[in-house]
Structures are given as C-alpha cells and as structure tokens.
PDB file of C-alpha atoms in Angstrom:
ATOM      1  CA  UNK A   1      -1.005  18.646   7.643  1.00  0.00           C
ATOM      2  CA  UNK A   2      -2.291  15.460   5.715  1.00  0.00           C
ATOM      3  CA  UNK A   3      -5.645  15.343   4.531  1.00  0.00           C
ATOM      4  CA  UNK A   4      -7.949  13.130   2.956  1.00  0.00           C
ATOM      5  CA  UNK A   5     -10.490  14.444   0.100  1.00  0.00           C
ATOM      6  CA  UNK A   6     -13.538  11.664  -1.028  1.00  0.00           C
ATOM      7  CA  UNK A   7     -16.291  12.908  -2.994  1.00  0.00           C
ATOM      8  CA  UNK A   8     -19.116  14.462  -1.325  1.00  0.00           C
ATOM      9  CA  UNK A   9     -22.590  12.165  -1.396  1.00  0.00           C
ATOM     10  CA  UNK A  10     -24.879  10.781  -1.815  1.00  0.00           C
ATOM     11  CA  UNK A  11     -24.612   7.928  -4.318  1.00  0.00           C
ATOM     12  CA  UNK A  12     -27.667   6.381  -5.410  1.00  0.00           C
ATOM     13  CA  UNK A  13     -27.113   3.538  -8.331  1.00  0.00           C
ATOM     14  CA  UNK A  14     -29.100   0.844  -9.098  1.00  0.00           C
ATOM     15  CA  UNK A  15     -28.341  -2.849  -8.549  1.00  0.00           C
ATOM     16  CA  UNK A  16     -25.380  -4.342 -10.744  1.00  0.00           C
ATOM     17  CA  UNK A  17     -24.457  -0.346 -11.888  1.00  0.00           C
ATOM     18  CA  UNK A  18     -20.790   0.344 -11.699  1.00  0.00           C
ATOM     19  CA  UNK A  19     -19.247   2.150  -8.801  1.00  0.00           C
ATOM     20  CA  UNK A  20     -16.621   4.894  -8.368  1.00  0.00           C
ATOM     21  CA  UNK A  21     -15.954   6.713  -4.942  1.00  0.00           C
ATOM     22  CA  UNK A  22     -12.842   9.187  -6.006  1.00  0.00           C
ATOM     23  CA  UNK A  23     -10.677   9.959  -2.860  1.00  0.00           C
ATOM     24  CA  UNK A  24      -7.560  11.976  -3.153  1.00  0.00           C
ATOM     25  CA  UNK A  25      -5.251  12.480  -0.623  1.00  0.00           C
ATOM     26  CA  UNK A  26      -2.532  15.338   1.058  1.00  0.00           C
ATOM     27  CA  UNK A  27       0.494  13.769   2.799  1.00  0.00           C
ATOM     28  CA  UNK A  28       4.316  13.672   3.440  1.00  0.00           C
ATOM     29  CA  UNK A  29       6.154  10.928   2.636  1.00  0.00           C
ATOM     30  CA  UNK A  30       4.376   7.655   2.126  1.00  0.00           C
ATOM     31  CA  UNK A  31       0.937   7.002   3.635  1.00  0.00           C
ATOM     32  CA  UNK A  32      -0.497   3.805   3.505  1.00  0.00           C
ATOM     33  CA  UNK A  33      -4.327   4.303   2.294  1.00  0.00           C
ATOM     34  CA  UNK A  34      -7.410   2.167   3.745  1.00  0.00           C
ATOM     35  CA  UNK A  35     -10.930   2.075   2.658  1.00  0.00           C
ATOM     36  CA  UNK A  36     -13.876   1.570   5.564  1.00  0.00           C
ATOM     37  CA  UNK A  37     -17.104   1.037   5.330  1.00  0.00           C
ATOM     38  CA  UNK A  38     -19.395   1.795   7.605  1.00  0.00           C
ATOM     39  CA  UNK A  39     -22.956  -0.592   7.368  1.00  0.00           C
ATOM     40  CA  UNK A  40     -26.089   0.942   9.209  1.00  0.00           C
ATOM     41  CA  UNK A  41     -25.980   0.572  12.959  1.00  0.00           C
ATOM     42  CA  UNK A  42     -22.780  -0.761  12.702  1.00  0.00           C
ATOM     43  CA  UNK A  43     -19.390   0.275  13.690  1.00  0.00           C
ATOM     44  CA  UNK A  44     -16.167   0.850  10.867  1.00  0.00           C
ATOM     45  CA  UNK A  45     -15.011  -2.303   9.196  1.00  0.00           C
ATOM     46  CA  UNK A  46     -11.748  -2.250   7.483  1.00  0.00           C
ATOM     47  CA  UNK A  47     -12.739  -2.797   3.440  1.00  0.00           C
ATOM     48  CA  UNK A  48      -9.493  -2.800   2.411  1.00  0.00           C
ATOM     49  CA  UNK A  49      -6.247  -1.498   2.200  1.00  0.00           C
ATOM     50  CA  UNK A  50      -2.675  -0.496   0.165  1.00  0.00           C
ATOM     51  CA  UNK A  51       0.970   0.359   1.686  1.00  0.00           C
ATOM     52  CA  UNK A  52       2.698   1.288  -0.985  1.00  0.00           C
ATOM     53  CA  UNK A  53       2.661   3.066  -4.366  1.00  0.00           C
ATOM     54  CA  UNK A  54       0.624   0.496  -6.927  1.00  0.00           C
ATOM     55  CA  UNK A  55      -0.560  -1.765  -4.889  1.00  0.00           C
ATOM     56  CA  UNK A  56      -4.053  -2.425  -5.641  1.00  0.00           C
ATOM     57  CA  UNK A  57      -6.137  -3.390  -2.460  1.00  0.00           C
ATOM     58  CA  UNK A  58      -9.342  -5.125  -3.213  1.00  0.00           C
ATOM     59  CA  UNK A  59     -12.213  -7.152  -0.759  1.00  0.00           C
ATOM     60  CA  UNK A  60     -15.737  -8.085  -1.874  1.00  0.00           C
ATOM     61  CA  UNK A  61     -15.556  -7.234  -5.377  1.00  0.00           C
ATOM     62  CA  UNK A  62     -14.250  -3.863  -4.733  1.00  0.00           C
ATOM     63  CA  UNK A  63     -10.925  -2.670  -5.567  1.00  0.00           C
ATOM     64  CA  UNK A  64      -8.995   0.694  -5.068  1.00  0.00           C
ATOM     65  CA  UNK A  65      -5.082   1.327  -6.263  1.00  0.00           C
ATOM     66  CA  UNK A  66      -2.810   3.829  -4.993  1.00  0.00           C
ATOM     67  CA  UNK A  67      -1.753   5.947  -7.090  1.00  0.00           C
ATOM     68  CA  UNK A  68       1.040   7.941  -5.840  1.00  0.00           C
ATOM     69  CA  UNK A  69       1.544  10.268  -8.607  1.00  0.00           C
ATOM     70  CA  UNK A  70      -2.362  11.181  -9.031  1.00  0.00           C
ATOM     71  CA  UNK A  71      -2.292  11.361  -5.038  1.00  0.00           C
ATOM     72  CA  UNK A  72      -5.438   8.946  -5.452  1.00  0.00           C
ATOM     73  CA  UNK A  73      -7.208   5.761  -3.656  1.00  0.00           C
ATOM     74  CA  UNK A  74     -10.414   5.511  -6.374  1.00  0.00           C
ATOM     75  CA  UNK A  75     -12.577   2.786  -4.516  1.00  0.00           C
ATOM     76  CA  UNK A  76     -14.481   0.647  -7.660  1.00  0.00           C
ATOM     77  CA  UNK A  77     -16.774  -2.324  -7.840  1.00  0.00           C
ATOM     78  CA  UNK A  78     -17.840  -3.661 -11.385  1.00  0.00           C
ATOM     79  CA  UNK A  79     -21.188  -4.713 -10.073  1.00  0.00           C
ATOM     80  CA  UNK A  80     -22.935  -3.238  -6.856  1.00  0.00           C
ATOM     81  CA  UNK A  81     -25.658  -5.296  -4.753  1.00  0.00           C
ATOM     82  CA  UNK A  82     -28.634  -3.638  -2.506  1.00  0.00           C
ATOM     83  CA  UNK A  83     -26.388  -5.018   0.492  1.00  0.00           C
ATOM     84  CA  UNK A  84     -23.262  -2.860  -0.713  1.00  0.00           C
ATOM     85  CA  UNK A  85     -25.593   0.440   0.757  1.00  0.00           C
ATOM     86  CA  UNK A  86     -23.385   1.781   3.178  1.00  0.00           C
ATOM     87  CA  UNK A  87     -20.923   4.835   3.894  1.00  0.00           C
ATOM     88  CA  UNK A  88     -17.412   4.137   2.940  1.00  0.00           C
ATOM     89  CA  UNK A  89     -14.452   6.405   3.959  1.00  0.00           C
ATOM     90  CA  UNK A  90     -11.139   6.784   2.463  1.00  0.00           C
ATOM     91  CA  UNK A  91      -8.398   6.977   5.177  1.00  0.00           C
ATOM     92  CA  UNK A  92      -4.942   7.459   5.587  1.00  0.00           C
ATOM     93  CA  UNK A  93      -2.323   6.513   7.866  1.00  0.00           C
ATOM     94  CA  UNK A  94       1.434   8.286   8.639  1.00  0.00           C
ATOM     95  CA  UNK A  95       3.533   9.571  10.846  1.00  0.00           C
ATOM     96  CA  UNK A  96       1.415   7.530  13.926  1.00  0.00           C
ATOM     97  CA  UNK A  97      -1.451   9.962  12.766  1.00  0.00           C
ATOM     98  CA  UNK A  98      -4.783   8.223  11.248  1.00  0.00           C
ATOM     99  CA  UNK A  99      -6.667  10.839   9.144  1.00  0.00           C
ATOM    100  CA  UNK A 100      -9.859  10.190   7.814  1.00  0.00           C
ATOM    101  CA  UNK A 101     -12.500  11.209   4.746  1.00  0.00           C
ATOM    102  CA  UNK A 102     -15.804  12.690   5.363  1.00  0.00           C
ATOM    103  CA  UNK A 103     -17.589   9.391   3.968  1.00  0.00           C
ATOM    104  CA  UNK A 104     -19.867   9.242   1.250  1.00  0.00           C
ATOM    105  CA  UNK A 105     -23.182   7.603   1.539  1.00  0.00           C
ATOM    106  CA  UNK A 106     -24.009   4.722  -1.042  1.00  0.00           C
ATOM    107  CA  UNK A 107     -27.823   3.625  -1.785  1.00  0.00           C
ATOM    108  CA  UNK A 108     -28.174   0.918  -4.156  1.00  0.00           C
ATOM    109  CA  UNK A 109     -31.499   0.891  -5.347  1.00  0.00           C
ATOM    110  CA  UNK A 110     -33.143  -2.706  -7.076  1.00  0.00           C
TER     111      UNK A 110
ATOM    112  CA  UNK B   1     -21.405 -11.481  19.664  1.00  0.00           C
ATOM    113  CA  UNK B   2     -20.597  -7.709  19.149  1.00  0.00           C
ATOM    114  CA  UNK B   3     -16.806  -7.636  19.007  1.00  0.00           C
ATOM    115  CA  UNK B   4     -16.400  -4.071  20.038  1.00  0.00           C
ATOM    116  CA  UNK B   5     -19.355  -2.556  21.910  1.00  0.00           C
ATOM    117  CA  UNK B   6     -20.382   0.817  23.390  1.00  0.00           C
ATOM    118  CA  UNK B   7     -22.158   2.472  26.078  1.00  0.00           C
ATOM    119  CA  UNK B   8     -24.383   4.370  25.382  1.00  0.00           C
ATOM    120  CA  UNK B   9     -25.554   4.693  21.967  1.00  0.00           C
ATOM    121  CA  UNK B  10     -26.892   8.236  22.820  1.00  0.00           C
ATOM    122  CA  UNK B  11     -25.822  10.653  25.103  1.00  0.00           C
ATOM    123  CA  UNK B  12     -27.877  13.724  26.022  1.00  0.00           C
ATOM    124  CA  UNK B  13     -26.417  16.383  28.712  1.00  0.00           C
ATOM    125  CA  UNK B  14     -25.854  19.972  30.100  1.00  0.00           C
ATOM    126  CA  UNK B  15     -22.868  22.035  29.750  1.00  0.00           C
ATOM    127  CA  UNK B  16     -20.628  21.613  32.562  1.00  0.00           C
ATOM    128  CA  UNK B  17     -21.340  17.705  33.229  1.00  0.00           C
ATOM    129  CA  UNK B  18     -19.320  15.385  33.742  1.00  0.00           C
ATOM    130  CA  UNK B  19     -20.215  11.906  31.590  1.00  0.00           C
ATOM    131  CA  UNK B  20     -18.079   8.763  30.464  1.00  0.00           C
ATOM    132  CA  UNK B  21     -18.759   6.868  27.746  1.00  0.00           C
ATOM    133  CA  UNK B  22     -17.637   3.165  28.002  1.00  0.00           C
ATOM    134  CA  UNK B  23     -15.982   1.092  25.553  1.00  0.00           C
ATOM    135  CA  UNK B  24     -15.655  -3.148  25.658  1.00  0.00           C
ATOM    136  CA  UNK B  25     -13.674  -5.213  22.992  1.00  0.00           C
ATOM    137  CA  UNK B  26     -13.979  -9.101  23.234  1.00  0.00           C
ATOM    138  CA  UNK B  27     -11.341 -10.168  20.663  1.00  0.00           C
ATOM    139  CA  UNK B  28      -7.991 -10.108  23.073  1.00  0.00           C
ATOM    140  CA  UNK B  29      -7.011  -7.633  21.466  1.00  0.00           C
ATOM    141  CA  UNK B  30      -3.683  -5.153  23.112  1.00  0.00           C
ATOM    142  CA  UNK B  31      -4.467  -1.698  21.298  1.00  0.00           C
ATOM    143  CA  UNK B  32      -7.633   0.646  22.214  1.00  0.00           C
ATOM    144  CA  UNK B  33      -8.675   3.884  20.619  1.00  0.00           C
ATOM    145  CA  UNK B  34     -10.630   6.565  20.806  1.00  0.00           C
ATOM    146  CA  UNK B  35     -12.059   8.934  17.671  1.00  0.00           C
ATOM    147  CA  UNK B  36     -14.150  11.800  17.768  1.00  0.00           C
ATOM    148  CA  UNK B  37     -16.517  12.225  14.673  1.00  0.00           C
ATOM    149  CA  UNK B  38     -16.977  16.045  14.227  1.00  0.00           C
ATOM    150  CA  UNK B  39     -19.910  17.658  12.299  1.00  0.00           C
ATOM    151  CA  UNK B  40     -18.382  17.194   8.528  1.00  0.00           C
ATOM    152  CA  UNK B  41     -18.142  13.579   9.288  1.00  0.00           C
ATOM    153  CA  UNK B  42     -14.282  13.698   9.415  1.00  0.00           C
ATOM    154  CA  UNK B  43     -12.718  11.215  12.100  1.00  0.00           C
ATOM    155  CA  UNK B  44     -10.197  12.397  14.121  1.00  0.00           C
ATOM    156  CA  UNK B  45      -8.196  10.527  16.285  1.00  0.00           C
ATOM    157  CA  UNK B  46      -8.210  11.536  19.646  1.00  0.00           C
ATOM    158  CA  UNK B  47      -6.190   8.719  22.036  1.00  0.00           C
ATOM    159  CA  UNK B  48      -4.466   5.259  21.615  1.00  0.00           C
ATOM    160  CA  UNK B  49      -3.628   3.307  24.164  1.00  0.00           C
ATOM    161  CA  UNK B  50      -2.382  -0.352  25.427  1.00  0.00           C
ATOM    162  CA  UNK B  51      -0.575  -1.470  28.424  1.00  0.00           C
ATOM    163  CA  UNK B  52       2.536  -0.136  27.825  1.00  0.00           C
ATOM    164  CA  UNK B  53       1.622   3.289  25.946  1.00  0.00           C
ATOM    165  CA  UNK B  54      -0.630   6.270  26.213  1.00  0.00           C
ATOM    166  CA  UNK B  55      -0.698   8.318  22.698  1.00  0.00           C
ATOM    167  CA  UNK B  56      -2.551  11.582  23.073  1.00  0.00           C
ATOM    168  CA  UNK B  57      -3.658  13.532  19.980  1.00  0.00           C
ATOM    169  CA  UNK B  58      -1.980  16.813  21.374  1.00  0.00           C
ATOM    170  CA  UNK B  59      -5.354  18.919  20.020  1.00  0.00           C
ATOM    171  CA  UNK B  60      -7.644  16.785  22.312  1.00  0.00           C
ATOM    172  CA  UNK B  61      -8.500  19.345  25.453  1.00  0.00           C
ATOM    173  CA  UNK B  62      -7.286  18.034  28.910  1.00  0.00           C
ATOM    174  CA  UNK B  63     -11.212  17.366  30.002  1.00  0.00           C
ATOM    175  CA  UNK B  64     -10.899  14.023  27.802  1.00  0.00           C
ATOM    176  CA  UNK B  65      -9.286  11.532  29.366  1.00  0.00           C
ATOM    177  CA  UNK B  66      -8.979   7.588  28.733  1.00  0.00           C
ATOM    178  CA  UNK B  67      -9.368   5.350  31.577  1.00  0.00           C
ATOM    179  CA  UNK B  68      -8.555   1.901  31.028  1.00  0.00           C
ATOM    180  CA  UNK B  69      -9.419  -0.781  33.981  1.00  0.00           C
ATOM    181  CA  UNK B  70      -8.177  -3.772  32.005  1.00  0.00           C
ATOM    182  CA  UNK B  71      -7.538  -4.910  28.695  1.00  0.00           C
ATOM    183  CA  UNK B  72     -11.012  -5.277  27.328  1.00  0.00           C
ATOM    184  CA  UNK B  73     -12.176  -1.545  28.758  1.00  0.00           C
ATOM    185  CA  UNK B  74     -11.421   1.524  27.376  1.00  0.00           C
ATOM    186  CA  UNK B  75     -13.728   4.210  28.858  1.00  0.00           C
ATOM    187  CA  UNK B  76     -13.615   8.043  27.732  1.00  0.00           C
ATOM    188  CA  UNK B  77     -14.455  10.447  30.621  1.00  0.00           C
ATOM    189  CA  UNK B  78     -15.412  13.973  29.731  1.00  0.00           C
ATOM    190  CA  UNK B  79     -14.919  16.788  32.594  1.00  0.00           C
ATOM    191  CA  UNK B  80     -16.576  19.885  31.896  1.00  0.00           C
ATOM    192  CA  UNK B  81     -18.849  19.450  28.974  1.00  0.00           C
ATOM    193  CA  UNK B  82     -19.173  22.301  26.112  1.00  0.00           C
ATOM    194  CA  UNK B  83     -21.190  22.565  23.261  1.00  0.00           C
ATOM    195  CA  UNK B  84     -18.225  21.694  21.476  1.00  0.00           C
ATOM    196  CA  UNK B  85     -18.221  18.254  22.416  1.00  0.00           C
ATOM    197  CA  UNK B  86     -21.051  17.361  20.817  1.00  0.00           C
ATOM    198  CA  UNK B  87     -20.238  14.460  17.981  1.00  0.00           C
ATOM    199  CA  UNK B  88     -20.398  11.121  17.497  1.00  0.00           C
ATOM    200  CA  UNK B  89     -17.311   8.990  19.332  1.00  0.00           C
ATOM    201  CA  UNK B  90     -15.952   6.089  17.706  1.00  0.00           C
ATOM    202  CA  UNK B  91     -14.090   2.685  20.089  1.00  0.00           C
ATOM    203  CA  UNK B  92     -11.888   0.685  18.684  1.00  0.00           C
ATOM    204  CA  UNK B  93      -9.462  -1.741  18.793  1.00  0.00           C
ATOM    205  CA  UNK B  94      -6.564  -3.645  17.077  1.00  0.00           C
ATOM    206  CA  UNK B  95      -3.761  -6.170  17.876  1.00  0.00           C
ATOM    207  CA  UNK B  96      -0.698  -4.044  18.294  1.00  0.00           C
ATOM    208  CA  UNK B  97       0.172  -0.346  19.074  1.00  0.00           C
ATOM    209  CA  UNK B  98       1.345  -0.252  15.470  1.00  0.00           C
ATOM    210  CA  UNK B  99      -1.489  -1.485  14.539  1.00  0.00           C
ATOM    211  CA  UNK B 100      -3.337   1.221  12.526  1.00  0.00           C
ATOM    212  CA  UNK B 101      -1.805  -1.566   9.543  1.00  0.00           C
ATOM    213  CA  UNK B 102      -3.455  -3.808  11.426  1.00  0.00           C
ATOM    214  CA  UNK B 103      -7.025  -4.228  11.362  1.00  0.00           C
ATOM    215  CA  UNK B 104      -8.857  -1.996  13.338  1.00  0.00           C
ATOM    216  CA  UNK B 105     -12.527  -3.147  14.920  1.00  0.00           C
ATOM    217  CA  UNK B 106     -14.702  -0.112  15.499  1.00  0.00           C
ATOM    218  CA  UNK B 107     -17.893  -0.050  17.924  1.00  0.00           C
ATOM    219  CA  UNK B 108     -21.276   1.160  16.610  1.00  0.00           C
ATOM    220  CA  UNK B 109     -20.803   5.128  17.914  1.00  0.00           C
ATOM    221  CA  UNK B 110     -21.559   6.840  20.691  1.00  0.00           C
ATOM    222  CA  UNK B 111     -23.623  10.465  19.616  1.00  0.00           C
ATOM    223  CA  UNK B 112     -23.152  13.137  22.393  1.00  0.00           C
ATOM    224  CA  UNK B 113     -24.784  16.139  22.480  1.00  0.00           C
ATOM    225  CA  UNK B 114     -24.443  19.007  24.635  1.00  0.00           C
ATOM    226  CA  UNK B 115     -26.930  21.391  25.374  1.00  0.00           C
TER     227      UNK B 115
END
C-alpha cells in the first residue's frame, strides 16, 4: 500500500540555520503531498501543500516541491526562528486514503 | 476560540471499558474525522464522516464507532477496550467530504491508554 517515509528526529539547529526535513513517498498513481505541522499542545495545521508533479508548495518561509521522479516532498526553510520548533509530518493523500509520516521533531535553539 | 476541540486530553482505563471521546468543531464546517496515532507516530485514518456519508477505514475493529449528534459533534465510542487501543486520537474537520485537498483543522489529541 502507499507509504510515507520522513526522516527520523530529532532536529536541533540554531536560529537562522537552514532547514531540510527529507520525506519520500510509496504510492500508485498520483498523490497529492501535504506538509503539517504540529506546534506544542496544539492540534495539526496544514503547512502546506502540492497536487501535482512540480508544483512547489510553500507557507511561512518554508517550501517543499514534488518531485515525482525522486518520489520526494523535501520540506526547506532558508532561515529557521525559535517559534518554527515544532513536529512537522509529511502526508499523502490518494485513492480517498490519507497516509501519514511518523513526524520529526524540530528544536531551534537561539 | 479553539476551532476544533477535544474531550478529554487524557484518557486512563481498564480493559474491557467502555469510553467515548468527544470531538467539537466551531468553523461550520460539513466533514468530520477521526485518526488514530499509533506508537511510531504514524496517523492512520480511521473514519470520515458528514451528513450524507459514513467512510470506514475497513482495518478499524467494529468496537470503534462514530456517533455524530449534529454537525459540530463527532464523538468516538470505544466498546470493549484492549491494550491495543492505547494511542493518541486525532479530531478533525474540513469543508467537504473531498476535502482531504481541503484544509483539514485538527484538535489538540486525545492520549488513551489502556491498562
């Protein structure tokens, strides 16, 4: 069945570093590819997303392209803040089925 | 004002309970879901539902079920309880039955454990 793969945390980087979360991703046909993130206490807040092959999704500095023939949703920011400390999952979503990463953890140290 | 909220935040029972966790959304929105959280962290979804549809995850064991008394209430009852169950369960909610293109609003988490 379809999968999602993100790398495994934690991330600690200090303030301003640059950011990479790799997700790669299983799936027939053509998933469309989301990015949540996931503040403490709080509930999953849509980041950002991508339907189609090379479109680039992108929200509050951070951006993530899908790349259909890497099977890849990277999720980068040029510059991370303190308040970017969260856990972000990559997602996808086909066939009416939502699957989701395990999350990585981000600290952002000042 | 907490668009999607849950009750409770924590959840401790016995094996062989019987517990509901409750689930309110105050954006108007049609679409309700439910996702269980497993120990790796992976979310899984387990039902979607609106007025017109129920959509059942076929893996989700016939001691979940989703009762709904309106549009803003989506409430997970849990016959039965086994270790198994213990996780963290995700609410949310989104405009249209399609809507996983949609944005989706999730509550805060309800943890669970068994004992």
């Amino acid at each position: 069945g379809d999968s999602v793969t993100q790398m495994e945390g934690p991330v600690t980087l200090s303030e301003e570093a640059f950011l990479t979360i790799n997700c790669t991703y299983t799936a027939t046909g053509y998933p469309s590819l989301f990015w949540y993130v996931q503040y403490p206490g709080e509930g999953l807040q849509l980041l950002l997303k991508a339907t189609k092959a090379d479109d680039k999704g992108s929200n509050k500095g951070f951006e993530a392209t899908y790349r259909k023939e890497t099977t890849s949703f990277h999720l980068e920011k040029g510059s991370v803040q303190v308040s970017d400390s969260a856990v972000y999952f990559c997602a996808l979503y086909n066939n009416n089925d939502m699957r989701f990463g395990a999350g990585t953890r981000l600290t952002v140290k000042p | 004002d907490t668009a999607v909220s849950q009750t409770p935040k924590y959840l401790v029972t016995q094996m062989g309970n019987d517990k509901s966790i409750k689930c309110e959304q105050n954006l108007g929105h049609d679409t309700m879901y439910w996702y269980k959280q497993d120990s790796k962290k992976f979310l899984k979804i387990m039902f979607s539902y609106n007025n017109k549809e129920l959509i059942i995850n076929e893996t989700v064991p016939n001691r979940f079920s989703p009762k709904s008394p309106d549009k803003a209430h989506l409430n997970l009852h849990i016959n039965s309880l086994e270790l198994g169950d213990s996780a963290v369960y995700f609410c949310a909610s989104s405009q249209d039955l399609g809507g996983f293109l949609d944005t989706q609003y999730f509550g805060p988490g309800t943890r669970l454990t068994v004992l």
